Amino acid sequence: MKNKPTIRDVAAKAGVSIATVSKFINATQRFTAPVERKIQAAIDELQYHSNPLARSMITGKTGSVGVAILDISNPHFTSMVKGANRVALEHGYNLLFVDTEENQAREDELLGALSRRVDGLIVSSRMPEEQMDRILAFGKPVVFSGRPAPAGVPSIGIDAYAAAYMIGELLVKQGHRNIAYLGFAPARPDMERMRGLSECLEAHGLSLARFEVRGPTLVEGERVCSSVILRKDKPDAVVCYNDMVAIGFMGVARSLGVSIPEDMSVVGVDNIAFGRFTSPALTTVDTQSERLGEEAMRLLIRQIAGENPPDIGHMMLEPRLVMRDSTAVRTPVPFPQATPPKARKR
Amino acid sequence: MKNKPTIRDVAAKAGVSIATVSKFINATQRFTAPVERKIQAAIDELQYHSNPLARSMITGKTGSVGVAILDISNPHFTSMVKGANRVALEHGYNLLFVDTEENQAREDELLGALSRRVDGLIVSSRMPEEQMDRILAFGKPVVFSGRPAPAGVPSIGIDAYAAAYMIGELLVKQGHRNIAYLGFAPARPDMERMRGLSECLEAHGLSLARFEVRGPTLVEGERVCSSVILRKDKPDAVVCYNDMVAIGFMGVARSLGVSIPEDMSVVGVDNIAFGRFTSPALTTVDTQSERLGEEAMRLLIRQIAGENPPDIGHMMLEPRLVMRDSTAVRTPVPFPQATPPKARKR
DNA sequence: TTTCCGCCGGAAAACGTTTACTGATGAAAA
DNA sequence: TTTTCATCAGTAAACGTTTTCCGGCGGAAA
C-alpha cells in the first residue's frame, strides 16, 4: 500500500499481462476497446506512473539533459539556462544542472555520475584542458556553449573577438586614448576578448592596459576598482570581462569619487537585465544569452536524435552593441601629457 | 568497444565474479590483496563507472534531490539554489532542478517524472493549492522553502509578517504617511507581507494603498510604476513585493522625473546583490536566501536519512532590515492637504 | 468447409546492478 | 589431528520496465 504501484500491479488489476500494459502506455500497439478501458481504469485508480529508471535501463534514453554552468548567480548563465530549459521542455527533456563553481575538484566525479543519467550535455563552464578528454569520453552528445570547444565537438558562442573589437572602435571613436581591460588570464574566451580589443587599439596606434580579476563576479569588479583608479596613469575607459565585473566596478568607483562616464567610461559584456538599472546605465555588448541556451539545446537535441555532428559544427552568434550611459565622448588629449608628439611614435 | 563497460566486463577482465566487483566498489566487503589489485586494474583500464540507474533500481536511492523553483532568473532563487547545492554536494547529492515558471501546466507531469529520479524534493515555487495533494502523494520527503507549507510538511521560511511590519515601522518612523504596497494577490506569502504591513500602518492610524503586479519581476515593477506615480494621491513611499519589482520601479520612476528618495521612498524585500548597485542603493529586508537553501537542504537530507518529520517541523529565519539610500526621512505633512486635522480621525 | 492472413495479447529475455545466501578455504582452538 | 569459525569469493534472485517473438483467434477468400 505504501509502495509505489508497479506495472505489475496495473496488469493484475486490469487482468492483462504486463506486456500489454507497457505497450498501451507507450502507445506502441492498439488493443480492443474493453481492454484499453480496463487498463486505463487500473492506471487511474492506482495513480500509476511508470518508473523512469527502469525504462531508461532498457531504452538507454533518460529524457534528461545535463547542463554544466560556471556560476548560477550570474544572470548571463541563468538566461542561458532559461533558454535551454524552454527548448528542452518543448522536446520533452528535463534539465539536470551542475554548478561547477562549487565543485571544481569534484567535476570529474560529477561528469561520471551524470553520464548515465542524461542523454546529452551542454558545457558552459570554463574547464581545465585536462578535463576535456573526460568530456570527449563522455560517450554521449556534448555541445559547448559560450566557450571554445575542442575540435570535432559542436559548439555555439558569440564572436568574442568581434565584440571586443566593436567596443574598442566605440571607445576610440569617442575619443578615449587610455583604455584598460579588466579580465582574467587563464581562460580562452577571455583571450579572444582581449585579442579583439588590443588588436583594435593597435590599429589605432594605442595600447591596452590590463588588470586582472580572479573571477567574473561583482565582488571581483569591486576589488579591482581601487587599483585601476589609483594607477598613476589612470585610464579614461575600462572595458570589463562582463557586466558583473563592470557593475561591481562602477559601484566602488562612484564611492571613490570617480564619476562615470565623466571621469571614466565603463563598458561590460553580456547585457544582463540589471545593466539597465545601474547608474549610469551600463553600455555593453549583447551576447544573446537566452538564445545561446536555446540554440545550444537545439544543437544537442539534434545530435541526440542522431544527426551527424559534422554538419552541425560550430555556430556563431553576432554580438550587438548596446549603447547606454556609462560611456561618453571625450575631447581627446592630442598627445600624452608633457611628451612631445613625436615621442609617441617611438 | 563503443559501449560503456559494465560490471561484467570488469569481472571478466579481472577474472572474478560480478558480485565480487560490486562488493569491492561499494567497499562492502574486503578481499585479498591480489584480488583487489586485479579488480582495480580492470576498472582503471576500462574506465569503468557504475551505472547509477541500475544501482538506483536496486537500492531505491538515486543520489539526487529535486528543487522546484519559481524563476531561475531571480537572484533570490539562485542564491537559494547555491546554498542548497553546496550542502547537497557536501552530502553527496546532486541537484535536479525544475523552473516552474516555464511549465505551469506541465508541473504535474514533471513532478511525476521527478518522483522516481530523486530521493527528495525542495519546493520553492508558489503552486496552486490543488497541486498540493500531488506533492503530498509524492512518496518521498519534501521540504517547502520560502513559502507556506501544508500541515505536516516540514518547511522553512522567513517571517514575512515580521519583515513587512519592520518595513512599516521604518517608513512611519521616517515620517511617511501615504504608503503603497506593490504586490500580487493570489499567493499566500504575499498575504503575509501585506498583512504585516497593513497591520503596522493601522497601528499608527494609517491605511495602505495597494497596486498589483502580476509577477515578482523587473518588468512588472517597470510596468506598474506609471500608474502609481500618476495616481492623484501619489504615495510618499512604496514597498515592493521584492527587490526585482523595486529595482524595476525605481528605474522608470527616475526616467519619469520622480527622484528617489527625495520625492518617494522605495523599499524591497530579499536583499539581492544588485540592490547595492542601483542608484540610489536599495533599502530592503534581507531574507537570507542562501541560508534558506542550505537549511532547506539540511532538513531534507535529515528526512531522507530517516529522521522523524514531526520533530523537524517548521523553521523560521529572522529577517533583517538593510538600510540603504532609497528611503529618506520626511518632514511629515501634518495633515492631508486641504483637509482640516480633525477629518483624519474619521 | 478449408486455407490463409491480420490482429490481439502473452511469455520471456534483457538492461546493469545489489544483496541475500551458499561453499570453500584456511587458521586457530581443542 | 579434528573441530570450529571467520574470511573470501561466487550463484542467483530481484529491481521495473521494454521488446522480440510467438501462438491463437476470427474472418475473408477459395
PDB file of N, CA and C in Angstrom, chain B residues 148 158-169 171 179-203 206-213 238-242 267-269:
ATOM      1  N   PRO B 148       4.639  29.142   2.307  1.00  0.00           N
ATOM      2  CA  PRO B 148       3.853  28.402   3.289  1.00  0.00           C
ATOM      3  C   PRO B 148       3.652  26.960   2.858  1.00  0.00           C
ATOM      4  N   ILE B 158      11.189  32.737   5.865  1.00  0.00           N
ATOM      5  CA  ILE B 158      11.434  33.871   6.733  1.00  0.00           C
ATOM      6  C   ILE B 158      10.103  34.326   7.258  1.00  0.00           C
ATOM      7  N   ASP B 159      10.176  35.090   8.288  1.00  0.00           N
ATOM      8  CA  ASP B 159       8.960  35.608   8.884  1.00  0.00           C
ATOM      9  C   ASP B 159       8.503  36.816   8.074  1.00  0.00           C
ATOM     10  N   ALA B 160       7.686  36.523   7.069  1.00  0.00           N
ATOM     11  CA  ALA B 160       7.298  37.572   6.130  1.00  0.00           C
ATOM     12  C   ALA B 160       6.477  38.656   6.828  1.00  0.00           C
ATOM     13  N   TYR B 161       5.691  38.234   7.775  1.00  0.00           N
ATOM     14  CA  TYR B 161       4.884  39.205   8.511  1.00  0.00           C
ATOM     15  C   TYR B 161       5.790  40.184   9.252  1.00  0.00           C
ATOM     16  N   ALA B 162       6.749  39.615   9.955  1.00  0.00           N
ATOM     17  CA  ALA B 162       7.683  40.453  10.705  1.00  0.00           C
ATOM     18  C   ALA B 162       8.457  41.379   9.783  1.00  0.00           C
ATOM     19  N   ALA B 163       8.862  40.830   8.646  1.00  0.00           N
ATOM     20  CA  ALA B 163       9.628  41.640   7.695  1.00  0.00           C
ATOM     21  C   ALA B 163       8.818  42.849   7.265  1.00  0.00           C
ATOM     22  N   ALA B 164       7.579  42.588   6.920  1.00  0.00           N
ATOM     23  CA  ALA B 164       6.733  43.672   6.434  1.00  0.00           C
ATOM     24  C   ALA B 164       6.459  44.676   7.551  1.00  0.00           C
ATOM     25  N   TYR B 165       6.259  44.162   8.732  1.00  0.00           N
ATOM     26  CA  TYR B 165       5.980  45.037   9.874  1.00  0.00           C
ATOM     27  C   TYR B 165       7.164  45.959  10.124  1.00  0.00           C
ATOM     28  N   MET B 166       8.320  45.379  10.036  1.00  0.00           N
ATOM     29  CA  MET B 166       9.583  46.077  10.193  1.00  0.00           C
ATOM     30  C   MET B 166       9.697  47.241   9.209  1.00  0.00           C
ATOM     31  N   ILE B 167       9.364  46.930   7.990  1.00  0.00           N
ATOM     32  CA  ILE B 167       9.412  47.966   6.958  1.00  0.00           C
ATOM     33  C   ILE B 167       8.414  49.068   7.274  1.00  0.00           C
ATOM     34  N   GLY B 168       7.231  48.637   7.678  1.00  0.00           N
ATOM     35  CA  GLY B 168       6.209  49.620   8.031  1.00  0.00           C
ATOM     36  C   GLY B 168       6.708  50.552   9.123  1.00  0.00           C
ATOM     37  N   GLU B 169       7.263  49.971  10.160  1.00  0.00           N
ATOM     38  CA  GLU B 169       7.780  50.776  11.275  1.00  0.00           C
ATOM     39  C   GLU B 169       8.798  51.796  10.787  1.00  0.00           C
ATOM     40  N   LEU B 171       9.245  53.074   7.824  1.00  0.00           N
ATOM     41  CA  LEU B 171       8.687  54.134   6.982  1.00  0.00           C
ATOM     42  C   LEU B 171       7.896  55.129   7.810  1.00  0.00           C
ATOM     43  N   ILE B 179       1.546  55.388   2.238  1.00  0.00           N
ATOM     44  CA  ILE B 179       2.386  54.260   1.849  1.00  0.00           C
ATOM     45  C   ILE B 179       1.618  53.292   0.954  1.00  0.00           C
ATOM     46  N   ALA B 180       2.295  52.851  -0.087  1.00  0.00           N
ATOM     47  CA  ALA B 180       1.643  51.925  -1.017  1.00  0.00           C
ATOM     48  C   ALA B 180       2.387  50.600  -1.059  1.00  0.00           C
ATOM     49  N   TYR B 181       1.640  49.552  -1.365  1.00  0.00           N
ATOM     50  CA  TYR B 181       2.248  48.241  -1.478  1.00  0.00           C
ATOM     51  C   TYR B 181       2.087  47.733  -2.903  1.00  0.00           C
ATOM     52  N   LEU B 182       3.197  47.239  -3.470  1.00  0.00           N
ATOM     53  CA  LEU B 182       3.165  46.670  -4.817  1.00  0.00           C
ATOM     54  C   LEU B 182       3.350  45.168  -4.697  1.00  0.00           C
ATOM     55  N   GLY B 183       2.234  44.447  -4.795  1.00  0.00           N
ATOM     56  CA  GLY B 183       2.337  43.002  -4.624  1.00  0.00           C
ATOM     57  C   GLY B 183       1.381  42.295  -5.543  1.00  0.00           C
ATOM     58  N   PHE B 184       1.266  40.985  -5.343  1.00  0.00           N
ATOM     59  CA  PHE B 184       0.290  40.299  -6.174  1.00  0.00           C
ATOM     60  C   PHE B 184      -0.570  39.386  -5.329  1.00  0.00           C
ATOM     61  N   ALA B 185      -1.780  39.282  -5.760  1.00  0.00           N
ATOM     62  CA  ALA B 185      -2.823  38.793  -4.889  1.00  0.00           C
ATOM     63  C   ALA B 185      -2.790  37.311  -4.535  1.00  0.00           C
ATOM     64  N   PRO B 186      -2.731  36.415  -5.491  1.00  0.00           N
ATOM     65  CA  PRO B 186      -3.140  35.062  -5.187  1.00  0.00           C
ATOM     66  C   PRO B 186      -2.240  34.320  -4.202  1.00  0.00           C
ATOM     67  N   ALA B 187      -0.971  34.664  -4.184  1.00  0.00           N
ATOM     68  CA  ALA B 187      -0.054  33.838  -3.398  1.00  0.00           C
ATOM     69  C   ALA B 187      -0.121  34.166  -1.914  1.00  0.00           C
ATOM     70  N   ARG B 188       0.006  33.165  -1.116  1.00  0.00           N
ATOM     71  CA  ARG B 188      -0.099  33.358   0.306  1.00  0.00           C
ATOM     72  C   ARG B 188       1.093  34.095   0.925  1.00  0.00           C
ATOM     73  N   PRO B 189       2.294  33.830   0.449  1.00  0.00           N
ATOM     74  CA  PRO B 189       3.406  34.574   1.062  1.00  0.00           C
ATOM     75  C   PRO B 189       3.182  36.068   0.928  1.00  0.00           C
ATOM     76  N   ASP B 190       2.549  36.438  -0.163  1.00  0.00           N
ATOM     77  CA  ASP B 190       2.230  37.820  -0.387  1.00  0.00           C
ATOM     78  C   ASP B 190       1.244  38.308   0.670  1.00  0.00           C
ATOM     79  N   MET B 191       0.308  37.466   1.017  1.00  0.00           N
ATOM     80  CA  MET B 191      -0.680  37.827   2.025  1.00  0.00           C
ATOM     81  C   MET B 191       0.000  38.197   3.336  1.00  0.00           C
ATOM     82  N   GLU B 192       0.971  37.412   3.714  1.00  0.00           N
ATOM     83  CA  GLU B 192       1.675  37.665   4.967  1.00  0.00           C
ATOM     84  C   GLU B 192       2.368  39.023   4.954  1.00  0.00           C
ATOM     85  N   ARG B 193       3.042  39.271   3.847  1.00  0.00           N
ATOM     86  CA  ARG B 193       3.715  40.561   3.717  1.00  0.00           C
ATOM     87  C   ARG B 193       2.695  41.678   3.853  1.00  0.00           C
ATOM     88  N   MET B 194       1.602  41.523   3.144  1.00  0.00           N
ATOM     89  CA  MET B 194       0.647  42.600   3.115  1.00  0.00           C
ATOM     90  C   MET B 194       0.000  42.784   4.484  1.00  0.00           C
ATOM     91  N   ARG B 195      -0.268  41.688   5.113  1.00  0.00           N
ATOM     92  CA  ARG B 195      -0.901  41.762   6.423  1.00  0.00           C
ATOM     93  C   ARG B 195       0.028  42.476   7.415  1.00  0.00           C
ATOM     94  N   GLY B 196       1.283  42.068   7.401  1.00  0.00           N
ATOM     95  CA  GLY B 196       2.245  42.696   8.302  1.00  0.00           C
ATOM     96  C   GLY B 196       2.300  44.197   8.096  1.00  0.00           C
ATOM     97  N   LEU B 197       2.336  44.570   6.846  1.00  0.00           N
ATOM     98  CA  LEU B 197       2.449  45.988   6.533  1.00  0.00           C
ATOM     99  C   LEU B 197       1.186  46.738   6.945  1.00  0.00           C
ATOM    100  N   SER B 198       0.047  46.178   6.564  1.00  0.00           N
ATOM    101  CA  SER B 198      -1.170  46.957   6.814  1.00  0.00           C
ATOM    102  C   SER B 198      -1.501  46.985   8.306  1.00  0.00           C
ATOM    103  N   GLU B 199      -1.183  45.932   9.013  1.00  0.00           N
ATOM    104  CA  GLU B 199      -1.455  45.964  10.454  1.00  0.00           C
ATOM    105  C   GLU B 199      -0.545  46.953  11.156  1.00  0.00           C
ATOM    106  N   CYS B 200       0.670  47.034  10.666  1.00  0.00           N
ATOM    107  CA  CYS B 200       1.588  48.027  11.229  1.00  0.00           C
ATOM    108  C   CYS B 200       1.060  49.433  11.004  1.00  0.00           C
ATOM    109  N   LEU B 201       0.633  49.681   9.778  1.00  0.00           N
ATOM    110  CA  LEU B 201       0.147  51.017   9.467  1.00  0.00           C
ATOM    111  C   LEU B 201      -1.111  51.330  10.264  1.00  0.00           C
ATOM    112  N   GLU B 202      -1.973  50.343  10.330  1.00  0.00           N
ATOM    113  CA  GLU B 202      -3.192  50.511  11.112  1.00  0.00           C
ATOM    114  C   GLU B 202      -2.876  50.949  12.542  1.00  0.00           C
ATOM    115  N   ALA B 203      -1.867  50.267  13.090  1.00  0.00           N
ATOM    116  CA  ALA B 203      -1.482  50.593  14.467  1.00  0.00           C
ATOM    117  C   ALA B 203      -1.063  52.050  14.603  1.00  0.00           C
ATOM    118  N   LEU B 206      -2.743  54.653  10.016  1.00  0.00           N
ATOM    119  CA  LEU B 206      -2.604  54.912   8.586  1.00  0.00           C
ATOM    120  C   LEU B 206      -3.235  53.787   7.787  1.00  0.00           C
ATOM    121  N   SER B 207      -3.483  54.049   6.534  1.00  0.00           N
ATOM    122  CA  SER B 207      -4.011  52.970   5.705  1.00  0.00           C
ATOM    123  C   SER B 207      -3.069  52.725   4.535  1.00  0.00           C
ATOM    124  N   LEU B 208      -3.294  51.625   3.891  1.00  0.00           N
ATOM    125  CA  LEU B 208      -2.335  51.151   2.883  1.00  0.00           C
ATOM    126  C   LEU B 208      -2.953  51.162   1.499  1.00  0.00           C
ATOM    127  N   ALA B 209      -2.284  51.833   0.583  1.00  0.00           N
ATOM    128  CA  ALA B 209      -2.725  51.759  -0.810  1.00  0.00           C
ATOM    129  C   ALA B 209      -2.124  50.499  -1.430  1.00  0.00           C
ATOM    130  N   ARG B 210      -2.774  50.024  -2.467  1.00  0.00           N
ATOM    131  CA  ARG B 210      -2.347  48.741  -2.984  1.00  0.00           C
ATOM    132  C   ARG B 210      -2.312  48.760  -4.506  1.00  0.00           C
ATOM    133  N   PHE B 211      -1.210  48.284  -5.068  1.00  0.00           N
ATOM    134  CA  PHE B 211      -1.096  48.169  -6.515  1.00  0.00           C
ATOM    135  C   PHE B 211      -0.713  46.742  -6.845  1.00  0.00           C
ATOM    136  N   GLU B 212      -1.213  46.303  -7.970  1.00  0.00           N
ATOM    137  CA  GLU B 212      -0.964  44.896  -8.273  1.00  0.00           C
ATOM    138  C   GLU B 212       0.094  44.706  -9.353  1.00  0.00           C
ATOM    139  N   VAL B 213       1.038  43.851  -9.062  1.00  0.00           N
ATOM    140  CA  VAL B 213       1.963  43.391 -10.084  1.00  0.00           C
ATOM    141  C   VAL B 213       1.594  41.947 -10.383  1.00  0.00           C
ATOM    142  N   VAL B 238       6.795  53.528  -1.394  1.00  0.00           N
ATOM    143  CA  VAL B 238       6.212  52.272  -1.866  1.00  0.00           C
ATOM    144  C   VAL B 238       7.064  51.125  -1.357  1.00  0.00           C
ATOM    145  N   VAL B 239       6.388  50.089  -0.865  1.00  0.00           N
ATOM    146  CA  VAL B 239       7.146  48.900  -0.522  1.00  0.00           C
ATOM    147  C   VAL B 239       6.769  47.842  -1.547  1.00  0.00           C
ATOM    148  N   CYS B 240       7.787  47.187  -2.051  1.00  0.00           N
ATOM    149  CA  CYS B 240       7.596  46.291  -3.180  1.00  0.00           C
ATOM    150  C   CYS B 240       7.644  44.841  -2.729  1.00  0.00           C
ATOM    151  N   TYR B 241       6.987  44.022  -3.502  1.00  0.00           N
ATOM    152  CA  TYR B 241       6.942  42.594  -3.171  1.00  0.00           C
ATOM    153  C   TYR B 241       8.353  42.045  -2.993  1.00  0.00           C
ATOM    154  N   ASN B 242       9.222  42.433  -3.895  1.00  0.00           N
ATOM    155  CA  ASN B 242      10.617  42.024  -3.726  1.00  0.00           C
ATOM    156  C   ASN B 242      11.551  43.012  -4.407  1.00  0.00           C
ATOM    157  N   VAL B 267      11.211  50.604  -0.949  1.00  0.00           N
ATOM    158  CA  VAL B 267      11.913  49.521  -0.278  1.00  0.00           C
ATOM    159  C   VAL B 267      11.494  48.176  -0.855  1.00  0.00           C
ATOM    160  N   GLY B 268      12.463  47.288  -0.913  1.00  0.00           N
ATOM    161  CA  GLY B 268      12.236  45.966  -1.488  1.00  0.00           C
ATOM    162  C   GLY B 268      12.338  44.892  -0.435  1.00  0.00           C
ATOM    163  N   VAL B 269      12.340  43.682  -0.880  1.00  0.00           N
ATOM    164  CA  VAL B 269      12.489  42.538   0.015  1.00  0.00           C
ATOM    165  C   VAL B 269      13.379  41.501  -0.671  1.00  0.00           C
TER     166      VAL B 269
END
